[in-house]
Amino acid sequence: MEVLVILVPLALSLGFVGLLGFLWSLKSGQYDDLDGAAWRAIADDQPVSDHGRST
């Protein structure tokens, strides 16, 4: 039971640090462009080359 004296404040402080990190990311604009990253992941930036294609 004595370990709870250490673990409960530690868990609360880690949760608070996580909450502060999330609020900081909201304030800094990390979630402003949700569609941009998705389109960049599937965008075809490099042209298809005909090298190695047998017809």
GROMACS .gro file of C-alpha atoms in nm:
model
   55
    1MET     CA    1   0.000   0.000   0.000
    2GLU     CA    2   0.292   0.235   0.051
    3VAL     CA    3   0.372   0.215  -0.318
    4LEU     CA    4   0.042   0.391  -0.393
    5VAL     CA    5   0.182   0.703  -0.228
    6ILE     CA    6   0.434   0.714  -0.513
    7LEU     CA    7   0.229   0.570  -0.801
    8VAL     CA    8  -0.084   0.784  -0.767
    9PRO     CA    9   0.097   1.121  -0.782
   10LEU     CA   10   0.321   0.987  -1.057
   11ALA     CA   11   0.021   0.877  -1.265
   12LEU     CA   12  -0.155   1.209  -1.209
   13SER     CA   13   0.152   1.408  -1.304
   14LEU     CA   14   0.211   1.203  -1.620
   15GLY     CA   15  -0.153   1.251  -1.718
   16PHE     CA   16  -0.119   1.624  -1.661
   17VAL     CA   17   0.196   1.637  -1.875
   18GLY     CA   18   0.014   1.450  -2.152
   19LEU     CA   19  -0.279   1.691  -2.131
   20LEU     CA   20  -0.042   1.989  -2.150
   21GLY     CA   21   0.128   1.837  -2.454
   22PHE     CA   22  -0.206   1.786  -2.627
   23LEU     CA   23  -0.319   2.141  -2.552
   24TRP     CA   24   0.014   2.275  -2.677
   25SER     CA   25  -0.028   2.082  -3.004
   26LEU     CA   26  -0.377   2.226  -3.046
   27LYS     CA   27  -0.250   2.578  -2.988
   28SER     CA   28   0.045   2.539  -3.225
   29GLY     CA   29  -0.181   2.434  -3.514
   30GLN     CA   30  -0.091   2.066  -3.550
   31TYR     CA   31  -0.451   1.974  -3.638
   32ASP     CA   32  -0.534   2.259  -3.875
   33ASP     CA   33  -0.494   2.067  -4.203
   34LEU     CA   34  -0.631   1.718  -4.151
   35ASP     CA   35  -0.686   1.643  -4.521
   36GLY     CA   36  -0.346   1.761  -4.645
   37ALA     CA   37  -0.144   1.479  -4.493
   38ALA     CA   38  -0.388   1.219  -4.622
   39TRP     CA   39  -0.366   1.351  -4.978
   40ARG     CA   40   0.013   1.379  -4.963
   41ALA     CA   41   0.034   1.015  -4.862
   42ILE     CA   42  -0.155   0.895  -5.169
   43ALA     CA   43  -0.036   1.159  -5.417
   44ASP     CA   44   0.175   1.035  -5.706
   45ASP     CA   45   0.460   1.285  -5.709
   46GLN     CA   46   0.697   1.092  -5.932
   47PRO     CA   47   0.614   1.031  -6.299
   48VAL     CA   48   0.591   0.671  -6.410
   49SER     CA   49   0.891   0.574  -6.623
   50ASP     CA   50   0.877   0.333  -6.916
   51HIS     CA   51   1.212   0.175  -6.830
   52GLY     CA   52   1.192  -0.200  -6.784
   53ARG     CA   53   0.844  -0.229  -6.931
   54SER     CA   54   0.816  -0.494  -7.200
   55THR     CA   55   0.543  -0.455  -7.462
   0.00000   0.00000   0.00000
